[in-house]
Coordinates of C-alpha atoms (C1' of nucleotides) in Angstrom, one line a residue:
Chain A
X32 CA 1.0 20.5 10.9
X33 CA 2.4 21.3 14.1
X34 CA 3.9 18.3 16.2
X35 CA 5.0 20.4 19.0
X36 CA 2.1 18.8 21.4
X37 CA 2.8 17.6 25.0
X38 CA 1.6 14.6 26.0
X39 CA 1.8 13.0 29.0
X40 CA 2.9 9.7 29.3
X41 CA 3.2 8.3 32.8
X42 CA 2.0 5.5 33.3
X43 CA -0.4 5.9 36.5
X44 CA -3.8 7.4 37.2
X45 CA -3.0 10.7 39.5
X46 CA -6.4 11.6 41.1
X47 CA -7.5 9.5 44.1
X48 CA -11.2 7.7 43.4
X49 CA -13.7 10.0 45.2
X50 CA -16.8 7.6 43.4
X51 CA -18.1 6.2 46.6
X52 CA -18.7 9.5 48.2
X53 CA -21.7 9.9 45.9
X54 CA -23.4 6.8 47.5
X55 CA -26.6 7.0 49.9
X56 CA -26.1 5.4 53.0
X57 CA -28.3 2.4 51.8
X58 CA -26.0 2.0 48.9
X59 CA -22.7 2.3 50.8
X60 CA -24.2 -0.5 52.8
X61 CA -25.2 -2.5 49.9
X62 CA -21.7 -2.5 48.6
X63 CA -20.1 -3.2 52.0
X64 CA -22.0 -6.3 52.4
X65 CA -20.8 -7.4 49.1
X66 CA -17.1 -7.1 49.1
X67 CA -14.4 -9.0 50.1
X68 CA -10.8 -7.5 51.4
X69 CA -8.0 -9.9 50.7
X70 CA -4.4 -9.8 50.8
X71 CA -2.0 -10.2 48.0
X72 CA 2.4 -11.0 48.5
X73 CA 4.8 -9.3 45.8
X74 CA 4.3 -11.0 42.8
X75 CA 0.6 -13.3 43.2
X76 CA -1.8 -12.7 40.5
X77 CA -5.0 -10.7 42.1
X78 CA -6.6 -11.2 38.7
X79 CA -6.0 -13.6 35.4
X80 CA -6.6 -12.7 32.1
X81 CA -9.6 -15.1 30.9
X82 CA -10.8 -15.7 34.1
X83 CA -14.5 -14.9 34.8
X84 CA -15.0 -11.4 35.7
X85 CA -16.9 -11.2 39.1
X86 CA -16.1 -8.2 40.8
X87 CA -14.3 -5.5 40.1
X88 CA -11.4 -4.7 42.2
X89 CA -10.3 -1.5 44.1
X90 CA -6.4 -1.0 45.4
X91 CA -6.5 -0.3 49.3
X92 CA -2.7 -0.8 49.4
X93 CA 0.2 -1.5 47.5
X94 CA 1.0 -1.1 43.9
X95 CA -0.2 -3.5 40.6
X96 CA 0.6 -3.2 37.3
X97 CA -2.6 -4.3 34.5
X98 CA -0.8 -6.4 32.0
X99 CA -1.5 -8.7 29.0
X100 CA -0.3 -11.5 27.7
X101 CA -0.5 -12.8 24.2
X102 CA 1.5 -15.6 21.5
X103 CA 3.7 -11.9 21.1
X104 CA 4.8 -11.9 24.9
X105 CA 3.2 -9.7 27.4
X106 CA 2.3 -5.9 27.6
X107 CA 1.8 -3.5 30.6
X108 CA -0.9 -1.4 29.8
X109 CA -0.4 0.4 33.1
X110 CA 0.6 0.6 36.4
X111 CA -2.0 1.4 39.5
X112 CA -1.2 2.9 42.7
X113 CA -3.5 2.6 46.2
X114 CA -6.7 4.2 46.2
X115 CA -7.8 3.3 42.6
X116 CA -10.2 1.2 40.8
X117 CA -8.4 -1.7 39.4
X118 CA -10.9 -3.6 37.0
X119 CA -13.4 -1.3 35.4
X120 CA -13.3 -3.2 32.2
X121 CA -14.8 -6.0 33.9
X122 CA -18.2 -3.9 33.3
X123 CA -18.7 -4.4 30.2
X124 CA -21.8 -6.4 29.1
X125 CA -21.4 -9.4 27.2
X126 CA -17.6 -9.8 27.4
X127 CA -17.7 -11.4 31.2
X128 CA -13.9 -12.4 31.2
X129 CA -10.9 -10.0 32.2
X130 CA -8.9 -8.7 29.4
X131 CA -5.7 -8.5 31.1
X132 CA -4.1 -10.0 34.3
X133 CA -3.2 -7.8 37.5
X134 CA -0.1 -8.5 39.3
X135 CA 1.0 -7.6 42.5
X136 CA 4.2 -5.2 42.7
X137 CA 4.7 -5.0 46.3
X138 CA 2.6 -6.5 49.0
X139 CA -0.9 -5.0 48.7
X140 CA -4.3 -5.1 49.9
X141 CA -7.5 -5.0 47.9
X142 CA -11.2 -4.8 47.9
X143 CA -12.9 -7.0 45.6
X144 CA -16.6 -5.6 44.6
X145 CA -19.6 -7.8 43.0
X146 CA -20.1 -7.4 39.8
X147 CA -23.6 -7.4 39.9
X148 CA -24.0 -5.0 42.5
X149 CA -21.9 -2.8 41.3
X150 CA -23.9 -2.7 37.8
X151 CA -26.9 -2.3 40.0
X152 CA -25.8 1.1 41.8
X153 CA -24.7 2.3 38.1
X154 CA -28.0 1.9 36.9
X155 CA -29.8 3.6 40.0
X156 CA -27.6 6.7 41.3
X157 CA -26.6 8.9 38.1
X158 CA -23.8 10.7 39.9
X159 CA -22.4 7.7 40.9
X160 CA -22.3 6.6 37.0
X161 CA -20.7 10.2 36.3
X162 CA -18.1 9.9 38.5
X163 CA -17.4 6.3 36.9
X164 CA -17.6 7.7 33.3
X165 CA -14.9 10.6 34.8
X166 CA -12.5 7.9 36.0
X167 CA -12.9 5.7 32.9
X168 CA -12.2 8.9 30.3
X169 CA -9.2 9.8 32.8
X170 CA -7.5 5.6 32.5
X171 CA -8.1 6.3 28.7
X172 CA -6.4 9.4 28.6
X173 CA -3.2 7.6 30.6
X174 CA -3.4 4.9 28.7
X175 CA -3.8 7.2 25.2
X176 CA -0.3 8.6 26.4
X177 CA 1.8 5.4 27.0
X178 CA 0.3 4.1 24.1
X179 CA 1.9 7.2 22.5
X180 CA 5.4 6.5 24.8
X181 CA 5.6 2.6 23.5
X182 CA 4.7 3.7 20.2
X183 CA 6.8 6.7 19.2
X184 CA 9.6 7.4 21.8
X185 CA 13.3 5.6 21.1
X186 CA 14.0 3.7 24.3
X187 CA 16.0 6.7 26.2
X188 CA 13.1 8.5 26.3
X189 CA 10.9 5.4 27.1
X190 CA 13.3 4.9 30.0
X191 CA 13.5 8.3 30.8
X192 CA 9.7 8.5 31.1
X193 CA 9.2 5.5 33.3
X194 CA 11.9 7.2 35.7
X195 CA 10.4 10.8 35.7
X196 CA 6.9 8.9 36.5
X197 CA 8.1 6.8 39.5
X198 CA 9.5 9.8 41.0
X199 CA 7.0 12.5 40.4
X200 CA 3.8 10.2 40.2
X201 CA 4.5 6.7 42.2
X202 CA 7.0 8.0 45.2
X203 CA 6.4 11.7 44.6
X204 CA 10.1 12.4 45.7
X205 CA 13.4 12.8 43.8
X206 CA 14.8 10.5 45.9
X207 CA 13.2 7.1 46.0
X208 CA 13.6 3.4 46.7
X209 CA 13.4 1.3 43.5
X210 CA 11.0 -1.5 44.3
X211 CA 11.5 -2.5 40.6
X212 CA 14.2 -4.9 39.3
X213 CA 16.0 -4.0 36.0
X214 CA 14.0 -6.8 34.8
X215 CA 10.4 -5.1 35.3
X216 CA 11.5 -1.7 34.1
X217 CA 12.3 -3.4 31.0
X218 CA 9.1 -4.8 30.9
X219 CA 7.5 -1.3 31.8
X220 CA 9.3 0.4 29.5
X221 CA 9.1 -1.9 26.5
X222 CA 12.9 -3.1 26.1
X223 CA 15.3 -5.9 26.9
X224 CA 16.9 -6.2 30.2
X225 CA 20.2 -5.6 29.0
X226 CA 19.6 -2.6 27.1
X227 CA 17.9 -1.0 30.6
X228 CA 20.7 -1.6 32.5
X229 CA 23.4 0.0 29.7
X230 CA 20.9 2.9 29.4
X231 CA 20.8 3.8 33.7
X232 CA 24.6 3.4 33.5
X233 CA 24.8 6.2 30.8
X234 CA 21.9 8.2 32.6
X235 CA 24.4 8.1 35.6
X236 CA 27.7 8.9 33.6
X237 CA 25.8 11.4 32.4
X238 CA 24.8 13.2 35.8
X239 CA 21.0 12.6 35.3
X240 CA 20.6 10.1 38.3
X241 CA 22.6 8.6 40.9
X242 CA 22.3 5.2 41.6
X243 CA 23.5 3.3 45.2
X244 CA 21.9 0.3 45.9
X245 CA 17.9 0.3 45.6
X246 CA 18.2 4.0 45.9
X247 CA 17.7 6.3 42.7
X248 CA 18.4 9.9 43.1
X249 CA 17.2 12.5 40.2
X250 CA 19.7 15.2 39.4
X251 CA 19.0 16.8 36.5
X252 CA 15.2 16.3 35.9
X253 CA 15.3 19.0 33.3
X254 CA 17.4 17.3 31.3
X255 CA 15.4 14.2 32.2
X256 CA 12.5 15.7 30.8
X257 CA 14.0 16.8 27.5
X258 CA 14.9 13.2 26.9
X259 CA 11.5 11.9 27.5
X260 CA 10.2 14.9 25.4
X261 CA 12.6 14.4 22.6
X262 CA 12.5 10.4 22.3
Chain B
X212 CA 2.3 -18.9 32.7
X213 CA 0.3 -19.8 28.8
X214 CA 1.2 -17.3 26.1
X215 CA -1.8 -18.4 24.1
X216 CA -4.5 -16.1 24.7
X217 CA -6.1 -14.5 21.6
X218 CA -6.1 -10.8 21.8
X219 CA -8.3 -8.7 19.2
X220 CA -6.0 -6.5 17.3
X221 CA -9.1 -4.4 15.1
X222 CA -8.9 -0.9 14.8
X223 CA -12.8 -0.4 15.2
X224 CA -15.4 -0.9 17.7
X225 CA -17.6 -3.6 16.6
X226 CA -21.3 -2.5 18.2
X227 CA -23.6 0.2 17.2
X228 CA -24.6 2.8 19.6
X229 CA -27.8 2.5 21.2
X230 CA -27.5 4.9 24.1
X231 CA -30.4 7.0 22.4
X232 CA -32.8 4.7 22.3
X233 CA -32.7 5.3 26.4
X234 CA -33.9 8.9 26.5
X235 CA -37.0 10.3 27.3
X236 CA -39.0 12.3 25.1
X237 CA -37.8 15.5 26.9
X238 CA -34.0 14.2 27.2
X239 CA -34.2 13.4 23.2
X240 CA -35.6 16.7 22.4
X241 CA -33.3 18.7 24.6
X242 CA -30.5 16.5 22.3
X243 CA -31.7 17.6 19.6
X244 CA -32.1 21.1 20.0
X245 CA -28.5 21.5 21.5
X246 CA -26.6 19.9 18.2
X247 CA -25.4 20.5 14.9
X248 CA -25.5 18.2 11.9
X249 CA -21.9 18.8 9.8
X250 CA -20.6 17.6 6.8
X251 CA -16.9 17.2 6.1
X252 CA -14.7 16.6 3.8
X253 CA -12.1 14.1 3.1
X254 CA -9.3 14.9 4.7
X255 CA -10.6 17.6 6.9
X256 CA -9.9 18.2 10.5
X257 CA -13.4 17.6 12.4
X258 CA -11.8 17.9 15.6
X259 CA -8.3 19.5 16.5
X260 CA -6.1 18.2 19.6
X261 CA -5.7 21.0 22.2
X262 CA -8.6 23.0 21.2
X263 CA -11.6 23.3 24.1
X264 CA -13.8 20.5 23.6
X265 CA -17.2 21.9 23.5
X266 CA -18.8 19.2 22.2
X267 CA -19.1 15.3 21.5
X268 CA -18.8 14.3 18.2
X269 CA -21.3 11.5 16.7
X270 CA -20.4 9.9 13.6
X271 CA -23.4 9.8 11.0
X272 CA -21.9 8.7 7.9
X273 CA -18.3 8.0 6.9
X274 CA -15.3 6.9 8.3
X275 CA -12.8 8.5 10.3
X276 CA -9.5 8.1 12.5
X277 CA -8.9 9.6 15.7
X278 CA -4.9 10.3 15.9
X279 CA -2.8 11.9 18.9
X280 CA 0.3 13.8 17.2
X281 CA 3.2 14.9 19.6
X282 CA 7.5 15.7 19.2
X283 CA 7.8 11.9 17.7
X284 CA 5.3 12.0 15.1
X285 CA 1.9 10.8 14.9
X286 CA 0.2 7.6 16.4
X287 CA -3.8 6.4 15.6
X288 CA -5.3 5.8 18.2
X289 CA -8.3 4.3 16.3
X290 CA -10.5 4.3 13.2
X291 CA -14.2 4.7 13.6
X292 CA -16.9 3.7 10.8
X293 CA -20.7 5.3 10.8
X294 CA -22.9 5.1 13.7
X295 CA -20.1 5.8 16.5
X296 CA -19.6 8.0 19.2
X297 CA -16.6 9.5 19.0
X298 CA -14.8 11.9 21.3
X299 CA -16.4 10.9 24.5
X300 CA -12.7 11.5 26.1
X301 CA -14.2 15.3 25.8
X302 CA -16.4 14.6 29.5
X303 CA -13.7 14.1 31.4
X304 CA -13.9 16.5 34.1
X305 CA -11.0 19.0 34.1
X306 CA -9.4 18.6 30.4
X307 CA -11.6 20.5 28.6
X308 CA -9.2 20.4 25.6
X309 CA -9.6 17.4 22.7
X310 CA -6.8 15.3 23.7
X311 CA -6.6 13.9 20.3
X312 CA -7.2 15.1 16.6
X313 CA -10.2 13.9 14.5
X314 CA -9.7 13.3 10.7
X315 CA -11.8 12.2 8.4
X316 CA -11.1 9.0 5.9
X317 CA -13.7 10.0 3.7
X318 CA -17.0 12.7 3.3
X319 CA -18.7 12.2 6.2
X320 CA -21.2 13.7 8.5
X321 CA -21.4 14.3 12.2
X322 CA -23.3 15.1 14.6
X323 CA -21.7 17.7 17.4
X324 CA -23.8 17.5 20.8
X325 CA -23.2 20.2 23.3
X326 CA -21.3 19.0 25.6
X327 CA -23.1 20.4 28.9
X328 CA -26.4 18.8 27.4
X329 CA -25.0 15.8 27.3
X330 CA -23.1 15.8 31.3
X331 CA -26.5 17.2 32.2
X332 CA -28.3 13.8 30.6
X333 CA -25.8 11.4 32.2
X334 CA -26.0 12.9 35.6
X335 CA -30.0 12.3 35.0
X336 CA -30.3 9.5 33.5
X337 CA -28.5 6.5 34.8
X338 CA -29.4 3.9 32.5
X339 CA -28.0 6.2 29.5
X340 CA -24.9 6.7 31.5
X341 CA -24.6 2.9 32.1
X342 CA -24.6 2.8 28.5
X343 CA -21.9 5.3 28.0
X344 CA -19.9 3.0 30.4
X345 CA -20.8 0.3 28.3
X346 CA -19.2 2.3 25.3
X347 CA -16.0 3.4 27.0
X348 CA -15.6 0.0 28.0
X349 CA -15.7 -1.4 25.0
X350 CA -13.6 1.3 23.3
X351 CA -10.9 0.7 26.1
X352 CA -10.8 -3.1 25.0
X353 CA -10.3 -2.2 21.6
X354 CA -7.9 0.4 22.2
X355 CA -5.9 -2.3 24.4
X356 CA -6.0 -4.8 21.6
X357 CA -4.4 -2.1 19.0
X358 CA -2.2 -1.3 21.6
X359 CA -0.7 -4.8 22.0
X360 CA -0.6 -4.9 18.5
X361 CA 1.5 -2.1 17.3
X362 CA 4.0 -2.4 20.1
X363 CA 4.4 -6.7 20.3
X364 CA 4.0 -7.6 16.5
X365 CA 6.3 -7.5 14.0
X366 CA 5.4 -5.3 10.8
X367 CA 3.8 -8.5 8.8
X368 CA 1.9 -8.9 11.6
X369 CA 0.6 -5.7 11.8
X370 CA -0.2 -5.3 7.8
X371 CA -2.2 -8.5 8.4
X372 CA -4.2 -7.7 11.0
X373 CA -5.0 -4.2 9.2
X374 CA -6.2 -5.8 6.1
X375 CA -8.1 -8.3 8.1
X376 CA -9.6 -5.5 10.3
X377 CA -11.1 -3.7 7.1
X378 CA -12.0 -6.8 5.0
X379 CA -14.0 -7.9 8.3
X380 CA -15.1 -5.3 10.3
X381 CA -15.5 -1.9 7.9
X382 CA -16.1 -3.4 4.4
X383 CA -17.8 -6.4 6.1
X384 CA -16.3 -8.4 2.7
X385 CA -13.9 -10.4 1.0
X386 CA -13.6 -8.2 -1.8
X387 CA -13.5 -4.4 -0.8
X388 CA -11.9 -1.1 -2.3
X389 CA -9.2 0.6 -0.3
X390 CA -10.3 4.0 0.6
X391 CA -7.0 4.3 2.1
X392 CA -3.4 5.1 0.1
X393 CA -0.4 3.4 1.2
X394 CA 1.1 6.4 3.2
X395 CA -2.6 6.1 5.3
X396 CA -2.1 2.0 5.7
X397 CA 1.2 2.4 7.0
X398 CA 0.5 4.8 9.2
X399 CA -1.8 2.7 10.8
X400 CA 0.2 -0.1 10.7
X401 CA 2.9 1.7 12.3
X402 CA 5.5 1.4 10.0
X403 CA 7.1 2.7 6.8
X404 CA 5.2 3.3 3.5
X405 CA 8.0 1.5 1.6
X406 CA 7.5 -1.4 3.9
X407 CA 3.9 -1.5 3.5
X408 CA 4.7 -1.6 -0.3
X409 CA 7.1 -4.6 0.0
X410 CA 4.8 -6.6 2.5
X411 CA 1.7 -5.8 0.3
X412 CA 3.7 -7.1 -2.5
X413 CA 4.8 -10.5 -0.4
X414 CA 1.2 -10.8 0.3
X415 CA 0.3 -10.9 -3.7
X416 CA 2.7 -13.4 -4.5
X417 CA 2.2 -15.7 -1.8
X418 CA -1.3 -15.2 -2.8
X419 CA -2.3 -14.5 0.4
X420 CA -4.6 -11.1 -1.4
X421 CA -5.0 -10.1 -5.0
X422 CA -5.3 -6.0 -5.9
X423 CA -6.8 -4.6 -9.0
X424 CA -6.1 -0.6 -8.8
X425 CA -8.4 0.1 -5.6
X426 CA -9.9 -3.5 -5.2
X427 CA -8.7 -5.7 -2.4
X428 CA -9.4 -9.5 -2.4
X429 CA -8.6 -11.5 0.4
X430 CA -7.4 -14.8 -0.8
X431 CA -6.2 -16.9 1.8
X432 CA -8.1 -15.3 5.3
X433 CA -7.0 -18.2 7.7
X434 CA -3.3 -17.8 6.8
X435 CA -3.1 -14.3 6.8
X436 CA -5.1 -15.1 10.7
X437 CA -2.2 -16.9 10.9
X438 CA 0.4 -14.2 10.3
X439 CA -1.5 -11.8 12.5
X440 CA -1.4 -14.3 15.5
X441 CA 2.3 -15.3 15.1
X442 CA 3.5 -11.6 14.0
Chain C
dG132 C1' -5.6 18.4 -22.0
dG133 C1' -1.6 19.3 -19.7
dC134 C1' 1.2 20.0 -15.8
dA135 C1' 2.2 20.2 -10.9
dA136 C1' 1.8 17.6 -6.9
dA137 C1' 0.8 13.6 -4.6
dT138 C1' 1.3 8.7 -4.6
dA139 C1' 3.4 4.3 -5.7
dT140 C1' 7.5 1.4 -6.5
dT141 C1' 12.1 -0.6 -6.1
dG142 C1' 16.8 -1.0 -4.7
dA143 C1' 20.9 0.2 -1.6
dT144 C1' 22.4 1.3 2.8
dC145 C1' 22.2 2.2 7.7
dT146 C1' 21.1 1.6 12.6
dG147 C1' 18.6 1.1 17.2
dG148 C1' 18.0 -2.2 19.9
dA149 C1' 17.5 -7.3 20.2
dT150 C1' 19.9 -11.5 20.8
dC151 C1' 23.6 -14.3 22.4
dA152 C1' 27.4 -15.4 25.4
dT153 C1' 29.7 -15.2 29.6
dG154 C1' 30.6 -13.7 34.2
dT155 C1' 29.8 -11.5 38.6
dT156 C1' 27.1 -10.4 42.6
dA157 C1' 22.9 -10.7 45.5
dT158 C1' 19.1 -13.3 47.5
dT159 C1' 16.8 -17.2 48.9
dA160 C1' 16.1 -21.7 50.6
dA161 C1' 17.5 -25.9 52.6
Chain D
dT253 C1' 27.1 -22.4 55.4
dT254 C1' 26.4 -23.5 51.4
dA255 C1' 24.1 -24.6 47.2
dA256 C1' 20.8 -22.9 44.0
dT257 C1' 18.5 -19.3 41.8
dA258 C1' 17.6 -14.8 40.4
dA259 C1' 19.4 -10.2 39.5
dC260 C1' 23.0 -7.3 37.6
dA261 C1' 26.5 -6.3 34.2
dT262 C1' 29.2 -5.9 29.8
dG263 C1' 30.9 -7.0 25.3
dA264 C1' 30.2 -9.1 20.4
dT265 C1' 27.1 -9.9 16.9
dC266 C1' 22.9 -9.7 14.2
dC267 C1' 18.6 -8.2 12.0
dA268 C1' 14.0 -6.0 11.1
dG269 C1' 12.7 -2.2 9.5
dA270 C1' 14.0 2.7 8.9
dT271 C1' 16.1 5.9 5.9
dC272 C1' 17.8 7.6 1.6
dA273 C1' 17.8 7.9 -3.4
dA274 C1' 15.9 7.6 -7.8
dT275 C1' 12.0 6.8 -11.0
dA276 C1' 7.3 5.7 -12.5
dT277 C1' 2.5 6.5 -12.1
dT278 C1' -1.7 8.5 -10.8
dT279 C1' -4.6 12.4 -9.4
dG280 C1' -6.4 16.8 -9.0
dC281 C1' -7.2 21.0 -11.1
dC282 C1' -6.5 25.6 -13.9

DNA sequence: GGCAAATATTGATCTGGATCATGTTATTAA
DNA sequence: TTAATAACATGATCCAGATCAATATTTGCC
């Protein structure tokens, strides 16, 4: 068998949501008239994990991460960007609680949709539904690769994922400011505090970042990569 | 913040798939003429990661597991009994490769829909692709729940909810017999076959299961719950 | 029916990364 | 301005589960 497959495993959505170009005007309307925008600091809960699911939400501004929490501790199943669909799961019939929690990063703005309305357009305008079908199959495929991160990787490459996916996905620059503590990359890459901060020190004796305050600096991404690649 | 939420660890989606029933006559007859009914073997490869996905693969009879393999090994995404859609990640727009491998547990038969028929039907028929939504949902919440399981719970945990998962949701029994070997339960448990050995063998003598050759019999169901919730 | 190849089992050893302890430096709040 | 709190850092120890090694047992198949 070969194993020699590449698979991605950052942990964000890349392609902006184009869904709500495929409503009428009627429809647009329709949705405008049932959404709220609200406002959310670094660190407030937009949505809990068994709470009633009555809207979906869509990221205007800022950056979440979709976590959840269990008698084992907590799990990030991903983190979202702006200009994405937050809550999709919240569709599902018969299961009308969230099965995760969403957590503000940084400040950030969002829209939150009703449910019900939202189900209603699905079931009227086909395209519409495509396009949702698109961006649910492309959140599985992301989440299908961290699963395989978390799962498989020792925690250098874990690390070394996390980093390579902030840079090129999140800030889309080799040189970026690190709105995560060492705290929250540990929990993003599935590893104690402690061991995150020895492993950025060795990256950085090691010439693969530099590191000066809040500032992270790739310098060898190649090499980056072949850790992430290797495990 | 509470730790206590319960999170469904299964491997397999619970509901049958009733998205047919929403065709028209036309839409079911252009189904049918644009598939293939197969019949595989166990052990054989139904479908192959990184090959063009040209079609979506229904699950008629038998029992198989869907597995992503990469540089670190293998990981198992899911097992999927009879009556399932199955590689619905093929419609995402753009990847037209399987992102994943399909194997099957035992003989079983599938059915392979053209995968252009079946865009072509969702883009016509929004109350079938409201029902696809419905099923990717629902795959997504059981793909978190195996997710949270394999990287938060320790090994017993794992074995536990495994055995649970089969005696519940495949064999729908108390007493069933293991289709799988021990190399095939630890690999989806994550772990070691030696370990699985060792913990199957703690299990016996704290007479939490008895085995007989092939024949599982769950003993004590509510602590092995127990072991599966604490890890 | 026999033999090669998986599969199952058990014990000994090793190790990646967690946990614990302790201290230092930034923020934040009062 | 300072007290409190959270973030950052580093070293020492520990442990769950992997790896390795060495049979036993089953299964498929010519």
């Amino acid at each position: 068998m070969t194993r020699d497959q590449k698979i991605n495993s950052c942990t964000v959505g890349l392609e902006k949501c184009t869904c709500f170009e495929l409503l009428t005007e009627e429809q647009t309307e329709l949705i405008d008239n049932n959404l709220v925008e609200v406002g959310f600091s670094k660190g407030e809960t937009i949505c809990k994990q068994g709470t009633f699911a009555t809207h979906v939400i869509y990221l205007t501004k800022g950056l979440v991460k979709v976590h959840m929490d269990g008698t084992q501790g907590s799990l990030i199943l991903k983190i979202v960007p702006e200009n994405h669909l937050v809550a999709l799961t919240a569709l599902l019939e018969g299961n009308n609680v969230f099965p995760y929690s969403v957590t503000a990063y940084v400040d950030s703005v969002v829209k939150l949709i009703n449910i019900a309305t939202f189900k209603k357009i699905i079931n009227e305008n086909a395209k519409f539904a495509a396009e949702i079908i698109n961006t649910l199959n492309s959140n599985t495929l992301q989440t299908f690769g961290r699963f395989y991160c978390l799962t498989n990787k020792q925690a250098y490459g874990r690390l070394a994922d996390i980093i390579l996916c902030l840079s090129e996905k999140i800030f889309k620059q080799k040189v970026f400011e690190l709105l995560l503590t060492r705290k929250e990359l540990a929990e993003l890459s599935g590893m104690t505090t402690e061991n995150v901060i020895r492993m950025l020190k060795k990256f950085r004796e090691d010439g693969l970042i530099e590191m000066e305050g809040k500032k992270v600096k790739i310098k060898n991404s190649k090499l980056l990569k072949k850790i992430s690649n290797y495990g």
